[in-house]
Coordinates of C-alpha atoms in Angstrom, one line a residue:
X203 CA -4.7 29.9 -7.2
X204 CA -2.7 28.2 -9.4
X205 CA 1.1 29.2 -9.4
X206 CA 0.7 30.2 -13.3
X207 CA -2.1 32.1 -12.6
X208 CA -0.8 33.7 -9.5
X209 CA 2.5 34.8 -11.4
X210 CA 0.5 36.3 -14.7
X211 CA -1.7 38.5 -12.7
X212 CA 1.5 39.4 -10.4
X213 CA 3.4 40.6 -13.5
X214 CA 0.2 42.8 -14.7
X215 CA 1.6 46.0 -12.5
X216 CA 5.2 45.5 -14.1
X217 CA 3.6 45.7 -17.6
X218 CA 1.9 48.9 -16.6
X219 CA 5.3 50.2 -15.4
X220 CA 7.1 49.5 -18.5
X221 CA 4.7 50.7 -20.6
X222 CA 5.6 54.6 -20.2
X223 CA 9.2 53.7 -20.8
X224 CA 9.0 51.9 -23.9
X225 CA 6.4 55.0 -25.2
X226 CA 9.1 57.1 -24.4
X227 CA 11.6 55.4 -26.5
X228 CA 9.8 55.0 -29.5
X229 CA 8.5 58.4 -29.3
X230 CA 12.1 59.8 -29.4
X231 CA 13.7 57.4 -32.0
X232 CA 13.8 60.4 -34.0
X233 CA 15.8 62.4 -31.9
X234 CA 18.2 59.1 -31.9
X235 CA 17.6 58.7 -28.2
X236 CA 20.1 55.9 -26.6
X237 CA 17.9 53.1 -25.1
X238 CA 20.9 53.2 -22.4
X239 CA 19.6 56.5 -21.5
X240 CA 16.4 55.3 -19.8
X241 CA 17.4 51.5 -19.7
X242 CA 18.1 51.7 -16.0
X243 CA 15.2 54.1 -15.2
X244 CA 12.5 51.7 -16.4
X245 CA 14.6 48.7 -14.7
X246 CA 14.3 50.3 -11.3
X247 CA 11.0 51.6 -11.5
X248 CA 9.8 47.8 -12.8
X249 CA 11.7 46.4 -9.7
X250 CA 10.0 49.1 -7.0
X251 CA 6.8 48.2 -8.4
X252 CA 7.0 44.3 -8.1
X253 CA 8.8 44.9 -4.8
X254 CA 5.8 47.0 -3.3
X255 CA 3.0 44.8 -4.8
X256 CA 4.9 41.8 -2.6
X257 CA 5.0 43.9 0.4
X258 CA 1.5 45.2 0.1
X259 CA 0.2 41.4 -0.1
X260 CA 2.5 40.2 2.9
X261 CA 0.9 43.3 4.9
X262 CA -2.8 42.9 3.7
X263 CA -3.0 39.2 2.3
X264 CA -5.6 40.2 -0.1
X265 CA -5.9 37.9 -3.0
X266 CA -3.1 38.3 -5.7
X267 CA -4.9 39.3 -8.4
X268 CA -7.1 41.8 -6.7
X269 CA -3.8 43.6 -5.3
X270 CA -2.1 43.5 -9.0
X271 CA -5.5 45.4 -10.3
X272 CA -5.0 48.0 -7.7
X273 CA -1.0 48.9 -8.2
X274 CA -1.5 48.5 -11.9
X275 CA -4.3 51.0 -11.7
X276 CA -2.0 53.0 -9.5
X277 CA 1.0 52.8 -11.8
X278 CA -1.0 54.1 -14.6
X279 CA -2.3 57.2 -12.9
X280 CA 0.9 58.0 -11.6
X281 CA 2.8 57.9 -15.1
X282 CA -0.3 60.2 -16.5
X283 CA 0.2 62.8 -14.1
X284 CA 2.1 65.4 -16.4
X285 CA -0.4 64.9 -19.1
X286 CA -3.3 65.6 -16.7
X287 CA -1.4 68.6 -15.1
X288 CA -0.3 70.3 -18.3
X289 CA -4.0 70.0 -19.7
X290 CA -5.1 71.8 -16.6
X291 CA -2.4 74.1 -16.5
X292 CA -3.5 75.2 -20.1
X293 CA -7.0 75.9 -18.7
X294 CA -5.5 78.1 -16.2
X295 CA -5.5 75.9 -12.9
X296 CA -2.6 76.5 -10.5
X297 CA -0.3 73.9 -9.0
X298 CA -2.8 73.3 -6.0
X299 CA -5.7 72.5 -8.0
X300 CA -3.7 70.3 -10.4
X301 CA -2.5 68.1 -7.2
X302 CA -5.8 67.8 -6.1
X303 CA -7.8 66.5 -9.1
X304 CA -4.9 64.3 -9.6
X305 CA -5.1 63.0 -6.4
X306 CA -8.9 62.8 -6.9
X307 CA -8.2 60.6 -9.6
X308 CA -5.9 58.6 -8.1
X309 CA -8.3 57.6 -5.3
X310 CA -11.3 57.0 -7.9
X311 CA -8.6 54.8 -9.9
X312 CA -7.8 52.7 -6.6
X313 CA -11.2 52.1 -5.2
X314 CA -12.5 50.8 -8.8
X315 CA -9.8 48.4 -9.0
X316 CA -10.3 47.4 -5.6
X317 CA -14.1 46.9 -6.1
X318 CA -13.7 45.0 -9.4
X319 CA -10.3 43.7 -9.1
X320 CA -11.2 40.4 -8.0
X321 CA -13.3 39.7 -11.3
X322 CA -11.3 38.1 -14.0
X323 CA -13.1 39.8 -16.7
X324 CA -11.7 43.1 -15.1
X325 CA -8.5 41.8 -15.0
X326 CA -8.3 40.6 -18.5
X327 CA -9.3 43.9 -19.5
X328 CA -6.4 45.6 -17.7
X329 CA -4.2 43.1 -19.0
X330 CA -5.3 43.6 -22.6
X331 CA -4.9 47.4 -22.0
X332 CA -1.3 46.6 -20.7
X333 CA -0.3 44.5 -23.4
X334 CA -1.9 47.1 -26.4
X335 CA -0.3 49.7 -25.0
X336 CA 3.0 48.1 -25.2
X337 CA 2.7 46.6 -28.7
X338 CA 3.7 49.4 -30.9
X339 CA 6.8 50.6 -28.8
X340 CA 8.0 47.2 -28.5
X341 CA 7.6 46.3 -31.9
X342 CA 9.7 49.7 -33.0
X343 CA 12.2 48.7 -30.7
X344 CA 12.6 45.6 -31.9
X345 CA 13.0 46.7 -35.6
X346 CA 15.2 49.2 -34.6
X347 CA 18.5 48.7 -36.1
X348 CA 20.4 51.4 -33.6
X349 CA 22.7 54.5 -34.7
X350 CA 25.6 53.7 -36.6
X351 CA 29.0 54.5 -35.4
X352 CA 31.6 56.0 -37.1
X353 CA 35.4 57.5 -35.7
X354 CA 36.7 60.9 -36.2
X355 CA 40.2 59.6 -38.0
X356 CA 38.0 57.8 -40.5
X357 CA 36.1 61.1 -41.4
X358 CA 39.5 63.1 -41.5
X359 CA 40.8 60.4 -44.3
X360 CA 37.5 60.3 -46.3
X361 CA 36.9 64.2 -46.3
X362 CA 39.4 66.0 -49.0
X363 CA 40.6 69.3 -47.9
X364 CA 39.8 70.6 -51.4
X365 CA 35.8 70.8 -52.2
X366 CA 35.0 73.0 -55.1
X367 CA 31.5 72.9 -53.6
X368 CA 32.4 75.0 -50.7
X369 CA 36.0 76.7 -51.0
X370 CA 39.5 76.3 -52.5
X371 CA 40.8 74.1 -49.9
X372 CA 43.6 76.8 -49.5
X373 CA 44.0 78.9 -46.2
X374 CA 45.3 82.2 -46.3
X375 CA 44.8 82.9 -42.5
X376 CA 44.2 80.4 -39.4
X377 CA 41.9 82.6 -36.7
X378 CA 40.7 80.9 -33.5
X379 CA 37.5 80.2 -34.5
X380 CA 34.4 80.2 -32.2
X381 CA 30.9 79.0 -32.7
X382 CA 28.1 79.3 -30.4
X383 CA 24.9 78.0 -30.8
X384 CA 22.3 79.6 -28.7
X385 CA 19.3 77.0 -28.5
X386 CA 15.9 78.7 -29.3
X387 CA 17.1 82.4 -29.3
X388 CA 14.9 84.1 -32.0
X389 CA 15.4 86.8 -34.5
X390 CA 14.6 90.1 -34.3
X391 CA 11.3 90.6 -35.9
X392 CA 9.9 87.7 -33.6
X393 CA 11.2 89.5 -30.5
X394 CA 9.5 92.6 -31.7
X395 CA 6.3 91.4 -32.9
X396 CA 5.6 88.4 -30.7
X397 CA 7.1 89.2 -27.6
X398 CA 7.1 93.1 -27.4
X399 CA 10.8 93.2 -26.6
X400 CA 13.4 95.7 -28.0
X401 CA 17.1 93.8 -28.2
X402 CA 18.6 96.7 -29.7
X403 CA 21.5 97.1 -26.9
X404 CA 22.3 93.6 -27.4
X405 CA 22.6 94.2 -31.3
X406 CA 24.3 97.2 -30.8
X407 CA 27.0 95.8 -28.5
X408 CA 27.5 92.9 -30.9
X409 CA 28.3 95.5 -33.4
X410 CA 30.5 97.5 -31.5
X411 CA 32.9 94.6 -31.0
X412 CA 32.9 93.6 -35.1
X413 CA 30.0 91.6 -35.5
X414 CA 27.3 91.7 -38.4
X415 CA 23.9 90.6 -37.3
X416 CA 21.6 89.0 -40.0
X417 CA 18.3 90.1 -39.0
X418 CA 16.7 88.5 -41.6
X419 CA 18.0 84.9 -41.1
X420 CA 15.7 81.9 -40.8
X421 CA 17.0 78.5 -39.5
X422 CA 17.2 75.6 -42.4
X423 CA 15.1 73.3 -39.8
X424 CA 13.1 73.8 -37.1
X425 CA 14.6 71.1 -34.9
X426 CA 18.0 70.5 -33.3
X427 CA 19.5 67.5 -34.4
X428 CA 18.6 68.3 -38.0
X429 CA 19.5 72.1 -37.8
X430 CA 23.0 71.9 -36.3
X431 CA 24.4 68.4 -38.3
X432 CA 23.4 69.9 -41.4
X433 CA 25.3 73.2 -40.7
X434 CA 28.5 71.4 -39.5
X435 CA 28.1 69.3 -42.7
X436 CA 27.3 72.4 -45.0
X437 CA 24.3 71.0 -46.8
X438 CA 20.7 69.9 -46.5
X439 CA 21.2 66.6 -45.0
X440 CA 17.6 66.1 -44.9
X441 CA 14.5 66.2 -47.2
X442 CA 10.9 65.3 -47.2
X443 CA 10.0 61.7 -48.1
X444 CA 7.3 60.7 -50.4
X445 CA 5.1 60.5 -47.4
X446 CA 6.2 64.5 -46.7
X447 CA 7.7 63.4 -43.3
X448 CA 11.6 64.7 -42.9
X449 CA 14.0 61.9 -44.0
X450 CA 18.0 61.6 -44.6
X451 CA 18.7 62.3 -48.1
X452 CA 20.0 59.5 -50.2
X453 CA 23.9 59.7 -50.4
X454 CA 25.3 61.1 -53.3
X455 CA 28.9 61.7 -54.7
X456 CA 29.0 65.0 -51.8
X457 CA 27.4 62.9 -48.9
X458 CA 27.9 59.5 -49.4
X459 CA 31.2 59.1 -46.7
X460 CA 28.6 60.8 -44.2
X461 CA 25.7 58.5 -44.8
X462 CA 26.7 56.1 -41.5
X463 CA 26.9 58.9 -39.1
X464 CA 24.3 59.5 -36.7
X465 CA 23.1 63.2 -36.0
X466 CA 25.0 63.0 -32.7
X467 CA 28.1 61.9 -34.0
X468 CA 28.0 64.6 -36.4
X469 CA 27.2 67.1 -33.9
X470 CA 29.8 65.6 -31.5
X471 CA 32.7 66.5 -34.1
X472 CA 32.4 63.8 -36.7
X473 CA 31.7 66.1 -39.4
X474 CA 32.9 67.9 -42.6
X475 CA 33.9 71.2 -40.9
X476 CA 35.9 69.6 -38.1
X477 CA 37.7 67.3 -40.4
X478 CA 38.9 70.0 -42.9
X479 CA 39.9 72.5 -39.8
X480 CA 42.2 69.5 -38.2
X481 CA 43.9 68.9 -41.5
X482 CA 44.9 72.6 -41.6
X483 CA 46.4 72.2 -37.9
X484 CA 43.2 73.2 -35.7
X485 CA 42.4 71.6 -32.3
X486 CA 38.7 70.8 -32.1
X487 CA 37.3 71.7 -28.6
X488 CA 33.6 70.5 -28.1
X489 CA 31.8 71.9 -25.2
X490 CA 28.9 70.0 -23.9
X491 CA 25.3 71.3 -22.2
X492 CA 25.2 68.2 -20.1
X493 CA 21.5 69.0 -19.8
X494 CA 21.2 68.3 -23.7
X495 CA 22.2 64.8 -24.4
X496 CA 22.7 65.4 -28.1
X497 CA 25.7 67.3 -27.2
X498 CA 27.9 65.2 -25.1
X499 CA 31.2 64.6 -25.6
X500 CA 31.7 61.5 -27.8
X501 CA 35.3 60.9 -28.1
X502 CA 35.9 62.7 -31.7
X503 CA 37.0 66.0 -30.0
X504 CA 40.5 67.0 -28.8
X505 CA 39.7 68.7 -25.6
X506 CA 36.2 68.4 -24.2
X507 CA 34.7 71.1 -21.9
X508 CA 31.4 70.9 -19.6
X509 CA 29.5 72.5 -17.0
X510 CA 28.0 70.9 -14.4
X511 CA 24.2 70.1 -15.0
X512 CA 22.0 73.2 -13.8
X513 CA 19.2 70.4 -13.8
X514 CA 18.5 67.0 -14.4
X515 CA 19.0 65.4 -18.2
X516 CA 16.7 66.3 -21.5
X517 CA 15.8 62.5 -21.1
X518 CA 15.2 62.4 -17.4
X519 CA 13.5 65.8 -17.4
X520 CA 10.8 64.4 -19.8
X521 CA 10.4 61.1 -17.7
X522 CA 9.9 63.0 -14.5
X523 CA 7.4 65.6 -16.3
X524 CA 5.0 62.6 -16.6
X525 CA 4.6 61.8 -12.9
X526 CA 4.4 63.5 -9.8
X527 CA 8.3 63.6 -9.0
X528 CA 8.5 66.4 -11.8
X529 CA 8.5 68.7 -8.9
X530 CA 12.2 67.5 -8.0
X531 CA 13.4 69.3 -10.9
X532 CA 11.7 72.7 -10.0
X533 CA 12.1 72.5 -6.3
X534 CA 16.0 72.7 -5.9
X535 CA 16.4 76.3 -6.4
X536 CA 14.8 78.9 -4.0
X537 CA 13.1 82.4 -5.4
X538 CA 15.4 85.2 -4.6
X539 CA 14.3 87.9 -2.2
X540 CA 13.2 91.3 -3.8
X541 CA 16.8 93.0 -4.0
X542 CA 18.7 89.9 -2.9
X543 CA 21.1 87.8 -5.0
X544 CA 20.5 84.0 -4.3
X545 CA 23.2 81.7 -4.1
X546 CA 23.3 78.6 -6.4
X547 CA 23.3 75.4 -5.1
X548 CA 25.2 72.5 -5.4
X549 CA 23.6 71.0 -8.4
X550 CA 22.8 74.4 -10.3
X551 CA 25.8 76.3 -11.3
X552 CA 25.5 79.3 -13.4
X553 CA 22.1 78.1 -15.0
X554 CA 23.2 78.9 -18.6
X555 CA 26.6 77.2 -19.0
X556 CA 28.2 80.4 -20.4
X557 CA 30.6 81.3 -17.2
X558 CA 31.8 78.0 -17.0
X559 CA 32.5 78.0 -21.1
X560 CA 34.3 81.0 -20.6
X561 CA 36.5 79.7 -17.8
X562 CA 37.2 76.5 -19.8
X563 CA 38.2 78.8 -23.0
X564 CA 40.4 80.8 -20.7
X565 CA 42.7 77.8 -20.2
X566 CA 42.9 76.6 -23.2
X567 CA 46.7 76.0 -24.7
X568 CA 47.9 78.4 -27.4
X569 CA 50.6 76.9 -29.2
X570 CA 47.6 76.3 -32.5
X571 CA 44.4 77.6 -33.3
X572 CA 41.3 75.9 -32.3
X573 CA 37.7 75.8 -33.4
X574 CA 35.4 75.9 -30.3
X575 CA 32.0 74.6 -30.6
X576 CA 29.6 75.1 -27.7
X577 CA 26.0 74.5 -27.4
X578 CA 24.5 76.6 -25.0
X579 CA 21.1 75.4 -23.8
X580 CA 19.5 78.9 -23.0
X581 CA 17.4 80.5 -23.3
X582 CA 15.4 77.1 -24.0
X583 CA 13.8 76.3 -21.4
X584 CA 13.5 75.1 -18.3
X585 CA 14.5 78.8 -17.4
X586 CA 17.0 78.9 -14.5
X587 CA 17.6 82.7 -14.2
X588 CA 16.4 86.3 -13.8
X589 CA 17.4 89.2 -16.2
X590 CA 20.5 89.8 -14.0
X591 CA 21.3 86.0 -14.2
X592 CA 20.4 85.1 -10.2
X593 CA 19.0 81.5 -10.1
X594 CA 15.3 81.6 -10.1
X595 CA 12.7 78.7 -8.9
X596 CA 12.4 76.9 -12.3
X597 CA 8.5 76.3 -13.6
X598 CA 7.1 73.3 -15.3
X599 CA 5.6 75.4 -17.6
X600 CA 7.5 77.7 -20.1
X601 CA 6.1 81.3 -19.7
X602 CA 7.1 84.4 -22.3
X603 CA 8.2 86.2 -19.2
X604 CA 10.6 83.9 -18.0
X605 CA 12.2 83.2 -21.4
X606 CA 12.8 87.2 -21.7
X607 CA 14.3 87.0 -18.4
X608 CA 16.8 84.2 -19.4
X609 CA 17.3 86.0 -22.8
X610 CA 18.6 88.8 -21.2
X611 CA 20.7 86.7 -18.8
X612 CA 22.2 85.3 -21.7
X613 CA 22.8 88.6 -23.8
X614 CA 25.0 89.8 -20.5
X615 CA 26.6 86.6 -20.2
X616 CA 27.2 86.7 -24.1
X617 CA 28.7 90.0 -24.2
X618 CA 31.4 89.6 -21.4
X619 CA 32.4 86.2 -22.9
X620 CA 32.9 88.0 -26.5
X621 CA 34.9 90.6 -24.5
X622 CA 37.0 88.0 -22.9
X623 CA 37.9 86.2 -26.3
X624 CA 38.9 89.4 -27.9
X625 CA 41.0 90.3 -25.4
X626 CA 43.0 86.6 -25.8
X627 CA 42.5 86.8 -29.6
X628 CA 41.8 89.6 -30.9
X629 CA 41.9 88.5 -34.7
X630 CA 39.1 85.7 -33.6
X631 CA 36.4 84.7 -36.0
X632 CA 33.3 84.3 -33.8
X633 CA 29.7 82.9 -34.8
X634 CA 26.6 83.3 -32.5
X635 CA 23.7 82.0 -33.8
X636 CA 20.5 79.7 -32.9
X637 CA 19.7 76.3 -34.1
X638 CA 15.8 77.2 -34.2
X639 CA 13.5 79.7 -32.8
X640 CA 11.6 79.5 -29.6
X641 CA 8.8 77.3 -30.8
X642 CA 6.1 78.2 -28.0
X643 CA 3.3 79.4 -30.2
X644 CA 2.0 76.0 -31.3
X645 CA -0.9 74.4 -29.0
X646 CA -1.2 70.9 -28.0
X647 CA -2.3 68.7 -30.8
X648 CA -1.5 71.4 -33.7
X649 CA 0.0 69.9 -36.5
X650 CA 2.3 71.9 -39.0
X651 CA -0.7 72.0 -41.6
X652 CA -2.2 74.2 -38.9
X653 CA 0.5 76.8 -38.5
X654 CA 0.0 80.6 -39.5
X655 CA 2.7 82.2 -41.0
X656 CA 3.7 83.9 -37.9
X657 CA 3.7 80.5 -36.3
X658 CA 6.3 79.3 -39.0
X659 CA 8.3 82.3 -38.6
X660 CA 8.4 82.0 -35.2
X661 CA 9.9 78.6 -35.4
X662 CA 12.5 79.7 -37.7
X663 CA 13.4 82.9 -37.0
X664 CA 16.9 83.0 -35.3
X665 CA 19.7 85.1 -33.8
X666 CA 22.5 85.0 -36.4
X667 CA 25.5 87.4 -35.9
X668 CA 29.4 87.1 -37.3
X669 CA 32.3 88.7 -36.5
X670 CA 34.6 88.2 -39.8
X671 CA 37.9 89.6 -40.8
X672 CA 37.1 93.1 -42.7
X673 CA 38.0 91.6 -46.0
X674 CA 35.1 88.9 -45.6
X675 CA 32.4 91.2 -44.2
X676 CA 31.4 92.3 -47.8
X677 CA 30.1 88.8 -48.1
X678 CA 27.6 89.1 -45.4
X679 CA 23.9 88.8 -46.0
X680 CA 21.2 90.4 -43.7
X681 CA 19.1 86.7 -44.6
X682 CA 22.3 84.6 -44.1
X683 CA 21.2 80.6 -43.1
X684 CA 23.3 78.6 -40.9
X685 CA 24.3 75.9 -43.3
X686 CA 25.5 79.2 -45.8
X687 CA 27.1 80.7 -42.5
X688 CA 29.8 77.9 -42.4
X689 CA 30.1 78.1 -46.1
X690 CA 31.2 81.7 -45.5
X691 CA 33.5 80.8 -42.6
X692 CA 35.5 78.4 -45.1
X693 CA 35.5 81.0 -47.7
X694 CA 36.9 83.7 -45.2
X695 CA 39.7 81.2 -44.5
X696 CA 40.2 80.7 -48.2
X697 CA 40.3 84.5 -49.3
X698 CA 37.6 84.2 -51.7
X699 CA 33.7 84.7 -52.4
X700 CA 31.4 82.1 -50.8
X701 CA 29.5 79.4 -52.4
X702 CA 26.3 79.7 -51.1
X703 CA 23.4 76.8 -51.2
X704 CA 19.7 77.6 -52.2
X705 CA 17.9 78.8 -49.3
X706 CA 15.4 76.2 -47.9
X707 CA 13.9 76.2 -44.7
X708 CA 11.9 72.9 -43.3
X709 CA 9.4 72.8 -40.3
X710 CA 9.3 69.7 -38.7
X711 CA 6.1 68.3 -36.3
X712 CA 5.8 69.1 -32.8
X713 CA 6.9 66.4 -30.6
X714 CA 4.7 64.7 -27.9
X715 CA 7.8 65.6 -25.5
X716 CA 9.0 68.8 -24.6
X717 CA 11.1 70.2 -27.8
X718 CA 14.8 70.2 -27.8

C-alpha cells in the first residue's frame, strides 16, 4: 500500500474520535462553553486511538486499511453508549440490559468492519460518514469569534451609581447582602401538584426567620445563563429574534455598556449590581459551584469561595455520559446501609456545597459590608444526598424520588445557613431563589411548541424568598420575578418604592445535553 493511502486510512479512527468532541462543542456554544474545557480531552482521546491502532497493527499485522475500519467502528460505538443506554432506560431497561445490548452492538460493529474493512468502497463510506459528521461542527467552530472579555474596573467606571430606571442612587442603609441561587428549585405549586410533596415545613422555617415567600414567582427564563445574568443586570438581556430564537437584545442607552460582556462574565461579577454595590463600599464575594463551569471565579470578585467538587465538572459529566466511562461518575460513593451514615469520600464533600459555603462566609472579614453571590448546584442533578444529607450512590438517570431527597437535604442545610448568617449579621438582607424550575417533564425530542401549560409552569416555577427590613416588606409581591427581586433590593437600600419592569417569561428549547 502506498504511504499516502496508508496514512489516509490510518487517520480514519482519529476522525471518528474527533467528531464527538466537535459536535459537543458546537451544541454548547449557546452556553458559552470554552474550547479549553474540552480541548485536552479531545487531543488525549485522539492520541489514545492512534496509539491503539498502531499497537494493534504491530500485534496482529493485518492490513492498515482493514484495521483502521475496525478501530473506527469501535470508536463510533464507544461514543454512542450514552444515547443507546438512555434510549433503553426510557423503555425500562436496567443497567445490566443496557450494557448487554451495547456489547452486542459493539461486537456486531467490529465484526462487520472486519468482514468488509478490506473493501475500498466500505472504507470510503466510513470516511465520508466521518467527514460529514465533522463538517457542521467544524464550520461552527471556525466562524465562532469567541466570547468577548471585559474587566470589573471598567464596569464600575461605566455604570453610574444613579440610574432613574432602578433606584435613586442614594443609600440609606448598607446591610450585608446574601443572594443564593438554588439551582432548579421549584415553586410550591409544582412541588405539590407534580411531585406530590408538601414543603410547608421549609416555608414556615423561613417565615419564622423573617422571610417573605413569593409562592407565585416564575423565572424570567428557563435557562441558567439567561436567567441569572438578566437578574444581575436587572433587565431582560435576551429577547426572541425574527426566527423565534432567544438572542441578546440590541444595545440601548441603558444596556450598551454591557453589550461586550459574556453571560458567564456577568454572572462572575462584571455586572451592574456588583458595580453599584462596590461604589457603596461593598466587598464582592463570589462562591463557585465547581461542577457548574458558568459559576467559576474569573477575577471580578474581591473574595472567591469554593467547595471541593462532589463529582466531575458539567462538561466532563456530559462527555462521560456519552461513553461507558459514565459509570466512573456514579461509582465513587457507596449506598449507605439502612440507618447508617456513609462517610464522604475524598472527592465528594457535602454533595451540595452549602456547608462549605457556610464555612467560607464565617471566615469573611467584617470591616465593611459584603455582597455574597452563591450558585448552589442543588437540587439539580446528579443527586448526591439522601433527605438526611448522607452521601448516596449517584445515578445517571434523574428520578423524582432522588430529586425530592436532594431537595429535603438542601432545605435542611439552607435553614442552618440562614441561622448562622443571622447570628453573625442580624440585619442581613437575604435572597433565596432559583434560576429556573426542575425541567424534568420534557420528553426526549419534544419541542417547546409541544409543551403543555403544566410543562411550561414546571420549567418556570421557582423558589423566591426574601428577608427584607421591615419598611421594605410592604413592597413585596407574591409573583415577584428574579429581575424585579434585585430591583427591590436596590430600592430597599435607597429607602423608596421599587421600580419594577413589566413581567415577561421565556421558555427556551431543551438542550441535547443535560440541562444546566
